[in-house]
PDB file of C-alpha atoms in Angstrom:
ATOM      1  CA  ARG G  19      41.546  10.821  14.677  1.00 65.00           C
ATOM      2  CA  GLY G  20      38.881   9.024  16.683  1.00 75.00           C
ATOM      3  CA  ALA G  21      41.408   7.863  19.276  1.00 82.00           C
ATOM      4  CA  ILE G  22      42.832  11.376  19.657  1.00 88.00           C
ATOM      5  CA  GLU G  23      39.352  12.835  20.018  1.00 88.00           C
ATOM      6  CA  GLN G  24      38.459  10.266  22.676  1.00 87.00           C
ATOM      7  CA  LEU G  25      41.666  10.976  24.575  1.00 88.00           C
ATOM      8  CA  VAL G  26      41.077  14.739  24.438  1.00 91.00           C
ATOM      9  CA  LYS G  27      37.556  14.244  25.786  1.00 89.00           C
ATOM     10  CA  LEU G  28      38.940  12.082  28.604  1.00 87.00           C
ATOM     11  CA  ILE G  29      41.440  14.797  29.527  1.00 90.00           C
ATOM     12  CA  ASN G  30      38.556  17.255  29.713  1.00 90.00           C
ATOM     13  CA  GLY G  31      36.538  15.016  32.023  1.00 85.00           C
ATOM     14  CA  GLU G  32      34.010  13.560  29.589  1.00 84.00           C
ATOM     15  CA  ASN G  33      32.767   9.983  29.629  1.00 79.00           C
ATOM     16  CA  ILE G  34      34.172   8.129  26.632  1.00 79.00           C
ATOM     17  CA  GLU G  35      34.047   4.706  25.003  1.00 73.00           C
ATOM     18  CA  PHE G  36      37.371   3.222  26.154  1.00 69.00           C
ATOM     19  CA  LEU G  37      36.861  -0.126  27.827  1.00 61.00           C
ATOM     20  CA  SER G  38      39.097   0.401  30.845  1.00 69.00           C
ATOM     21  CA  PHE G  39      41.619   2.687  32.510  1.00 73.00           C
ATOM     22  CA  CYS G  40      44.662   1.781  34.553  1.00 74.00           C
ATOM     23  CA  GLY G  41      46.210   4.036  37.173  1.00 74.00           C
ATOM     24  CA  ASP G  42      45.456   7.452  38.593  1.00 77.00           C
ATOM     25  CA  LEU G  43      43.768   9.806  36.108  1.00 79.00           C
ATOM     26  CA  THR G  44      44.636  12.928  38.103  1.00 83.00           C
ATOM     27  CA  PHE G  45      47.730  13.536  35.994  1.00 85.00           C
ATOM     28  CA  VAL G  46      45.808  13.002  32.764  1.00 86.00           C
ATOM     29  CA  ARG G  47      43.381  15.823  33.612  1.00 87.00           C
ATOM     30  CA  LYS G  48      46.329  18.252  33.638  1.00 90.00           C
ATOM     31  CA  VAL G  49      47.701  17.343  30.201  1.00 93.00           C
ATOM     32  CA  LYS G  50      48.002  20.370  27.888  1.00 95.00           C
ATOM     33  CA  TYR G  51      49.617  18.806  24.819  1.00 96.00           C
ATOM     34  CA  ILE G  52      49.429  15.483  22.984  1.00 95.00           C
ATOM     35  CA  ALA G  53      52.211  14.159  20.753  1.00 94.00           C
ATOM     36  CA  ALA G  54      50.585  12.332  17.833  1.00 92.00           C
ATOM     37  CA  LEU G  55      52.673   9.658  16.091  1.00 90.00           C
ATOM     38  CA  ASP G  56      51.828   6.764  13.808  1.00 86.00           C
ATOM     39  CA  TYR G  57      52.777   3.218  14.761  1.00 84.00           C
ATOM     40  CA  ASP G  58      55.902   3.295  12.588  1.00 84.00           C
ATOM     41  CA  THR G  59      56.903   6.885  13.463  1.00 88.00           C
ATOM     42  CA  LYS G  60      59.697   7.577  15.932  1.00 88.00           C
ATOM     43  CA  ALA G  61      60.414  10.810  17.765  1.00 89.00           C
ATOM     44  CA  LEU G  62      64.148  11.412  18.025  1.00 84.00           C
ATOM     45  CA  ILE G  63      65.901  12.402  21.261  1.00 85.00           C
ATOM     46  CA  ASP G  64      64.559  15.660  22.735  1.00 88.00           C
ATOM     47  CA  THR G  65      62.180  16.295  19.829  1.00 92.00           C
ATOM     48  CA  ILE G  66      59.038  16.263  21.997  1.00 94.00           C
ATOM     49  CA  PRO G  67      60.465  18.824  24.497  1.00 94.00           C
ATOM     50  CA  GLU G  68      61.550  20.942  21.527  1.00 95.00           C
ATOM     51  CA  LEU G  69      58.018  20.929  20.127  1.00 96.00           C
ATOM     52  CA  VAL G  70      56.616  21.830  23.547  1.00 96.00           C
ATOM     53  CA  SER G  71      59.074  24.706  23.883  1.00 96.00           C
ATOM     54  CA  ILE G  72      57.836  26.064  20.550  1.00 96.00           C
ATOM     55  CA  ALA G  73      54.185  25.655  21.541  1.00 96.00           C
ATOM     56  CA  VAL G  74      54.483  27.466  24.895  1.00 95.00           C
ATOM     57  CA  HIS G  75      56.256  30.504  23.440  1.00 95.00           C
ATOM     58  CA  PRO G  76      53.933  33.513  23.925  1.00 94.00           C
ATOM     59  CA  PHE G  77      53.956  34.335  20.194  1.00 94.00           C
ATOM     60  CA  ASN G  78      52.818  30.800  19.359  1.00 96.00           C
ATOM     61  CA  LYS G  79      50.021  30.318  21.906  1.00 94.00           C
ATOM     62  CA  ALA G  80      46.776  29.466  20.153  1.00 95.00           C
ATOM     63  CA  GLU G  81      44.143  32.202  20.131  1.00 95.00           C
ATOM     64  CA  LEU G  82      40.678  30.863  19.322  1.00 95.00           C
ATOM     65  CA  GLY G  83      37.914  32.614  17.423  1.00 88.00           C
ATOM     66  CA  ASN G  84      35.380  32.132  14.613  1.00 82.00           C
ATOM     67  CA  ARG G  85      35.548  28.313  14.853  1.00 88.00           C
ATOM     68  CA  CYS G  86      39.308  28.246  14.212  1.00 93.00           C
ATOM     69  CA  VAL G  87      42.677  29.389  15.578  1.00 95.00           C
ATOM     70  CA  ILE G  88      43.132  33.003  14.456  1.00 93.00           C
ATOM     71  CA  ASN G  89      46.566  33.685  15.964  1.00 94.00           C
ATOM     72  CA  GLY G  90      49.340  31.404  17.157  1.00 96.00           C
ATOM     73  CA  TYR G  91      49.219  27.671  16.501  1.00 97.00           C
ATOM     74  CA  GLY G  92      47.178  24.733  17.763  1.00 97.00           C
ATOM     75  CA  ILE G  93      49.546  22.213  16.141  1.00 97.00           C
ATOM     76  CA  ILE G  94      53.338  22.133  15.850  1.00 96.00           C
ATOM     77  CA  THR G  95      54.482  19.612  13.252  1.00 94.00           C
ATOM     78  CA  PRO G  96      58.103  18.547  12.655  1.00 93.00           C
ATOM     79  CA  ARG G  97      59.703  17.532   9.390  1.00 89.00           C
ATOM     80  CA  ILE G  98      59.403  13.834   8.624  1.00 87.00           C
ATOM     81  CA  THR G  99      62.414  11.900   7.349  1.00 85.00           C
ATOM     82  CA  THR G 100      62.693   8.316   6.172  1.00 84.00           C
ATOM     83  CA  LYS G 101      64.373   5.823   8.493  1.00 84.00           C
ATOM     84  CA  LEU G 102      67.720   4.699   7.110  1.00 81.00           C
ATOM     85  CA  LYS G 103      66.937   1.021   7.685  1.00 84.00           C
ATOM     86  CA  SER G 104      63.549   1.425   6.009  1.00 84.00           C
ATOM     87  CA  SER G 105      65.029   3.125   2.933  1.00 82.00           C
ATOM     88  CA  LEU G 106      67.399   0.148   2.412  1.00 83.00           C
ATOM     89  CA  LYS G 107      64.817  -2.573   2.976  1.00 84.00           C
ATOM     90  CA  SER G 108      64.186  -3.355  -0.698  1.00 87.00           C
ATOM     91  CA  PRO G 109      65.224  -2.240  -4.200  1.00 87.00           C
ATOM     92  CA  PHE G 110      61.900  -0.402  -4.499  1.00 86.00           C
ATOM     93  CA  ALA G 111      62.519   1.514  -1.252  1.00 84.00           C
ATOM     94  CA  LYS G 112      66.045   2.406  -2.367  1.00 82.00           C
ATOM     95  CA  LEU G 113      64.741   3.728  -5.682  1.00 83.00           C
ATOM     96  CA  VAL G 114      61.668   5.644  -4.492  1.00 81.00           C
ATOM     97  CA  GLY G 115      62.255   6.307  -0.796  1.00 75.00           C
ATOM     98  CA  GLY G 116      65.547   8.122  -1.126  1.00 67.00           C
ATOM     99  CA  VAL G 117      68.342   8.156   1.417  1.00 64.00           C
ATOM    100  CA  GLY G 118      67.225   7.718   5.004  1.00 58.00           C
ATOM    101  CA  SER G 119      68.223  10.455   7.412  1.00 49.00           C
ATOM    102  CA  SER G 120      71.109   9.741   9.764  1.00 48.00           C
ATOM    103  CA  CYS G 121      71.872  13.274  10.954  1.00 46.00           C
ATOM    104  CA  ALA G 122      69.342  16.034  11.556  1.00 45.00           C
ATOM    105  CA  TYR G 123      71.801  18.755  10.558  1.00 44.00           C
ATOM    106  CA  ASP G 124      72.368  17.177   7.144  1.00 46.00           C
ATOM    107  CA  THR G 125      68.692  17.382   6.188  1.00 49.00           C
ATOM    108  CA  LEU G 126      67.474  20.766   7.448  1.00 52.00           C
ATOM    109  CA  CYS G 127      64.600  21.910   5.283  1.00 61.00           C
ATOM    110  CA  SER G 128      62.114  24.689   4.847  1.00 65.00           C
ATOM    111  CA  ASN G 129      58.445  24.576   3.964  1.00 82.00           C
ATOM    112  CA  LEU G 130      56.884  26.694   1.220  1.00 85.00           C
ATOM    113  CA  TYR G 131      53.679  27.401   3.127  1.00 90.00           C
ATOM    114  CA  GLN G 132      55.499  28.178   6.388  1.00 91.00           C
ATOM    115  CA  ASP G 133      58.012  30.449   4.689  1.00 89.00           C
ATOM    116  CA  THR G 134      55.409  32.258   2.604  1.00 90.00           C
ATOM    117  CA  PHE G 135      52.317  32.389   4.804  1.00 92.00           C
ATOM    118  CA  GLY G 136      53.634  31.695   8.303  1.00 92.00           C
ATOM    119  CA  GLU G 137      51.941  28.306   8.671  1.00 92.00           C
ATOM    120  CA  GLY G 138      52.314  24.785   7.364  1.00 91.00           C
ATOM    121  CA  ILE G 139      50.218  21.667   6.732  1.00 91.00           C
ATOM    122  CA  PHE G 140      49.457  19.020   9.346  1.00 92.00           C
ATOM    123  CA  CYS G 141      50.488  15.524   8.219  1.00 88.00           C
ATOM    124  CA  GLY G 142      49.044  13.700  11.228  1.00 89.00           C
ATOM    125  CA  LYS G 143      52.250  13.754  13.267  1.00 92.00           C
ATOM    126  CA  GLY G 144      53.159  16.466  15.747  1.00 94.00           C
ATOM    127  CA  LEU G 145      52.174  18.268  18.934  1.00 96.00           C
ATOM    128  CA  ILE G 146      48.492  19.114  19.468  1.00 97.00           C
ATOM    129  CA  ASP G 147      47.124  21.745  21.858  1.00 97.00           C
ATOM    130  CA  VAL G 148      44.508  19.851  23.886  1.00 96.00           C
ATOM    131  CA  ASN G 149      42.324  22.867  24.683  1.00 96.00           C
ATOM    132  CA  ALA G 150      42.284  24.071  21.081  1.00 96.00           C
ATOM    133  CA  PHE G 151      41.469  20.609  19.751  1.00 96.00           C
ATOM    134  CA  TYR G 152      38.722  20.070  22.343  1.00 95.00           C
ATOM    135  CA  THR G 153      37.110  23.446  21.689  1.00 94.00           C
ATOM    136  CA  LEU G 154      37.287  23.461  17.896  1.00 93.00           C
ATOM    137  CA  CYS G 155      37.560  19.894  16.584  1.00 92.00           C
ATOM    138  CA  CYS G 156      35.709  17.587  18.979  1.00 88.00           C
ATOM    139  CA  GLY G 157      32.358  16.963  17.334  1.00 82.00           C
ATOM    140  CA  PHE G 158      33.027  19.434  14.521  1.00 86.00           C
ATOM    141  CA  PHE G 159      33.647  17.023  11.639  1.00 87.00           C
ATOM    142  CA  PRO G 160      31.018  14.378  10.784  1.00 83.00           C
ATOM    143  CA  SER G 161      31.851  10.962  12.240  1.00 79.00           C
ATOM    144  CA  GLU G 162      32.944   8.114   9.929  1.00 79.00           C
ATOM    145  CA  GLN G 163      32.781  10.326   6.835  1.00 82.00           C
ATOM    146  CA  ILE G 164      36.277  11.800   6.496  1.00 86.00           C
ATOM    147  CA  LEU G 165      39.274   9.826   5.265  1.00 86.00           C
ATOM    148  CA  SER G 166      41.936  12.570   5.115  1.00 86.00           C
ATOM    149  CA  HIS G 167      41.224  14.525   8.285  1.00 88.00           C
ATOM    150  CA  ASP G 168      44.751  15.761   9.046  1.00 91.00           C
ATOM    151  CA  ILE G 169      44.752  18.675   6.608  1.00 91.00           C
ATOM    152  CA  LEU G 170      41.296  19.736   7.820  1.00 93.00           C
ATOM    153  CA  GLU G 171      42.296  19.705  11.484  1.00 94.00           C
ATOM    154  CA  GLY G 172      45.531  21.477  10.602  1.00 94.00           C
ATOM    155  CA  SER G 173      43.535  24.232   8.932  1.00 93.00           C
ATOM    156  CA  VAL G 174      41.135  24.656  11.849  1.00 94.00           C
ATOM    157  CA  LEU G 175      43.885  24.603  14.477  1.00 96.00           C
ATOM    158  CA  ARG G 176      46.527  26.445  12.383  1.00 96.00           C
ATOM    159  CA  THR G 177      49.763  24.500  12.005  1.00 96.00           C
ATOM    160  CA  ALA G 178      53.367  25.588  12.480  1.00 95.00           C
ATOM    161  CA  PHE G 179      56.089  23.675  10.634  1.00 94.00           C
ATOM    162  CA  ALA G 180      59.239  23.202  12.743  1.00 93.00           C
ATOM    163  CA  GLY G 181      61.889  22.312  10.171  1.00 87.00           C
ATOM    164  CA  ASP G 182      64.679  21.835  12.710  1.00 87.00           C
ATOM    165  CA  VAL G 183      62.739  19.214  14.691  1.00 90.00           C
ATOM    166  CA  GLU G 184      62.646  15.707  13.250  1.00 88.00           C
ATOM    167  CA  PHE G 185      60.478  12.607  13.384  1.00 91.00           C
ATOM    168  CA  SER G 186      61.523   9.520  11.406  1.00 88.00           C
ATOM    169  CA  ASP G 187      59.031   7.366   9.543  1.00 88.00           C
ATOM    170  CA  SER G 188      59.072   4.055   7.694  1.00 88.00           C
ATOM    171  CA  PHE G 189      58.755   3.794   3.925  1.00 86.00           C
ATOM    172  CA  PRO G 190      56.619   1.130   2.185  1.00 88.00           C
ATOM    173  CA  PRO G 191      58.854  -1.808   1.215  1.00 88.00           C
ATOM    174  CA  ASN G 192      57.132  -2.587  -2.082  1.00 91.00           C
ATOM    175  CA  SER G 193      55.056  -1.003  -4.810  1.00 91.00           C
ATOM    176  CA  THR G 194      51.821  -2.659  -3.662  1.00 93.00           C
ATOM    177  CA  SER G 195      51.833  -1.089  -0.212  1.00 91.00           C
ATOM    178  CA  TYR G 196      53.121   2.209  -1.635  1.00 89.00           C
ATOM    179  CA  PHE G 197      50.314   2.586  -4.165  1.00 92.00           C
ATOM    180  CA  LYS G 198      47.660   1.404  -1.699  1.00 93.00           C
ATOM    181  CA  ARG G 199      48.736   4.217   0.616  1.00 88.00           C
ATOM    182  CA  LEU G 200      48.823   6.711  -2.247  1.00 89.00           C
ATOM    183  CA  HIS G 201      45.367   5.606  -3.382  1.00 91.00           C
ATOM    184  CA  ARG G 202      44.007   6.173   0.132  1.00 90.00           C
ATOM    185  CA  TRP G 203      45.546   9.644   0.277  1.00 89.00           C
ATOM    186  CA  ILE G 204      44.161  10.641  -3.133  1.00 91.00           C
ATOM    187  CA  ARG G 205      40.680   9.365  -2.248  1.00 92.00           C
ATOM    188  CA  GLY G 206      40.781  11.482   0.891  1.00 91.00           C
ATOM    189  CA  ASP G 207      41.969  14.567  -0.987  1.00 91.00           C
ATOM    190  CA  PHE G 208      39.124  14.351  -3.484  1.00 92.00           C
ATOM    191  CA  GLN G 209      36.645  13.660  -0.696  1.00 90.00           C
ATOM    192  CA  ASN G 210      37.622  16.987   0.880  1.00 91.00           C
ATOM    193  CA  ILE G 211      36.378  18.945  -2.146  1.00 91.00           C
ATOM    194  CA  SER G 212      33.188  19.649  -0.182  1.00 90.00           C
ATOM    195  CA  TYR G 213      35.222  21.868   2.176  1.00 91.00           C
ATOM    196  CA  LEU G 214      35.838  24.321  -0.652  1.00 91.00           C
ATOM    197  CA  ALA G 215      32.146  25.315  -0.599  1.00 89.00           C
ATOM    198  CA  LYS G 216      30.640  28.280   1.246  1.00 89.00           C
ATOM    199  CA  LYS G 217      28.602  25.959   3.486  1.00 88.00           C
ATOM    200  CA  ILE G 218      29.859  22.757   5.110  1.00 88.00           C
ATOM    201  CA  GLU G 219      28.255  19.942   7.062  1.00 81.00           C
ATOM    202  CA  THR G 220      29.168  19.398  10.720  1.00 80.00           C
ATOM    203  CA  ASN G 221      27.708  17.289  13.493  1.00 76.00           C
ATOM    204  CA  ASP G 222      25.662  20.363  14.428  1.00 73.00           C
ATOM    205  CA  GLY G 223      24.268  20.787  10.930  1.00 78.00           C
ATOM    206  CA  GLU G 224      25.190  23.072   8.045  1.00 84.00           C
ATOM    207  CA  ILE G 225      27.283  26.144   8.877  1.00 86.00           C
ATOM    208  CA  SER G 226      29.244  28.828   7.046  1.00 88.00           C
ATOM    209  CA  ASN G 227      32.671  27.515   6.056  1.00 90.00           C
ATOM    210  CA  PRO G 228      35.249  28.892   8.539  1.00 88.00           C
ATOM    211  CA  PHE G 229      38.189  27.938   6.292  1.00 92.00           C
ATOM    212  CA  ARG G 230      40.216  30.856   4.974  1.00 92.00           C
ATOM    213  CA  LEU G 231      41.281  31.276   1.368  1.00 94.00           C
ATOM    214  CA  LEU G 232      44.704  29.828   2.224  1.00 93.00           C
ATOM    215  CA  ASP G 233      43.116  26.728   3.781  1.00 94.00           C
ATOM    216  CA  LYS G 234      40.999  26.179   0.680  1.00 94.00           C
ATOM    217  CA  PHE G 235      44.049  26.591  -1.532  1.00 93.00           C
ATOM    218  CA  LYS G 236      45.874  23.874   0.448  1.00 92.00           C
ATOM    219  CA  LEU G 237      42.954  21.515  -0.184  1.00 92.00           C
ATOM    220  CA  PHE G 238      42.837  22.463  -3.861  1.00 93.00           C
ATOM    221  CA  ASP G 239      46.611  22.093  -4.229  1.00 91.00           C
ATOM    222  CA  ASN G 240      46.464  18.515  -2.930  1.00 88.00           C
ATOM    223  CA  ILE G 241      43.810  17.714  -5.518  1.00 88.00           C
ATOM    224  CA  ARG G 242      45.833  19.447  -8.257  1.00 89.00           C
ATOM    225  CA  ARG G 243      48.932  17.401  -7.465  1.00 84.00           C
ATOM    226  CA  ALA G 244      46.918  14.188  -7.313  1.00 80.00           C
ATOM    227  CA  ALA G 245      45.384  14.889 -10.714  1.00 74.00           C
TER     228      ALA G 245
END
């Protein structure tokens, strides 16, 4: 999250902590969207343009208010499938990781939150509206204190789940790496309990919690499943 925040500040003309820049920054100042991917995440052919086309639709443009996106979406997130090669890497991956996706049309899926409430959950991968992120998230969450920030940012920026757009991701090859990742996720989910309260801490001090009842339920549901 820190790298994304620094990049968003750079786009908006702020001085940041990167050591150096190469090339003309004129183009960077005009960037409206950032595609966030992990190191082992791959965007399939045309998936980034497809996400952009969803984001620029008039019905989906982010409308800001009350410290969060109140209409439209600040994040468009695709479905994440397991890479075929990754799912066959080890007996553990074959057993737990399932069959890797080889065809987008064979694995079309829906999302309970998107289908029911018109918005999904941000998993850290997807298209981010630079202006919405800069206005609402830069400096909002306390630095170096949040482990699972994706669901919080997804709640502030309001996330759309695009089930027909696909990113592929690697699966842990053994139980050690799998449970280390799971342990990190669960720690982060329990750490976010504080965002269920009426007042929350930000870099500007204590404020009224802008999260809606649905956002709080998403946080609670993660904790419920972890327990």
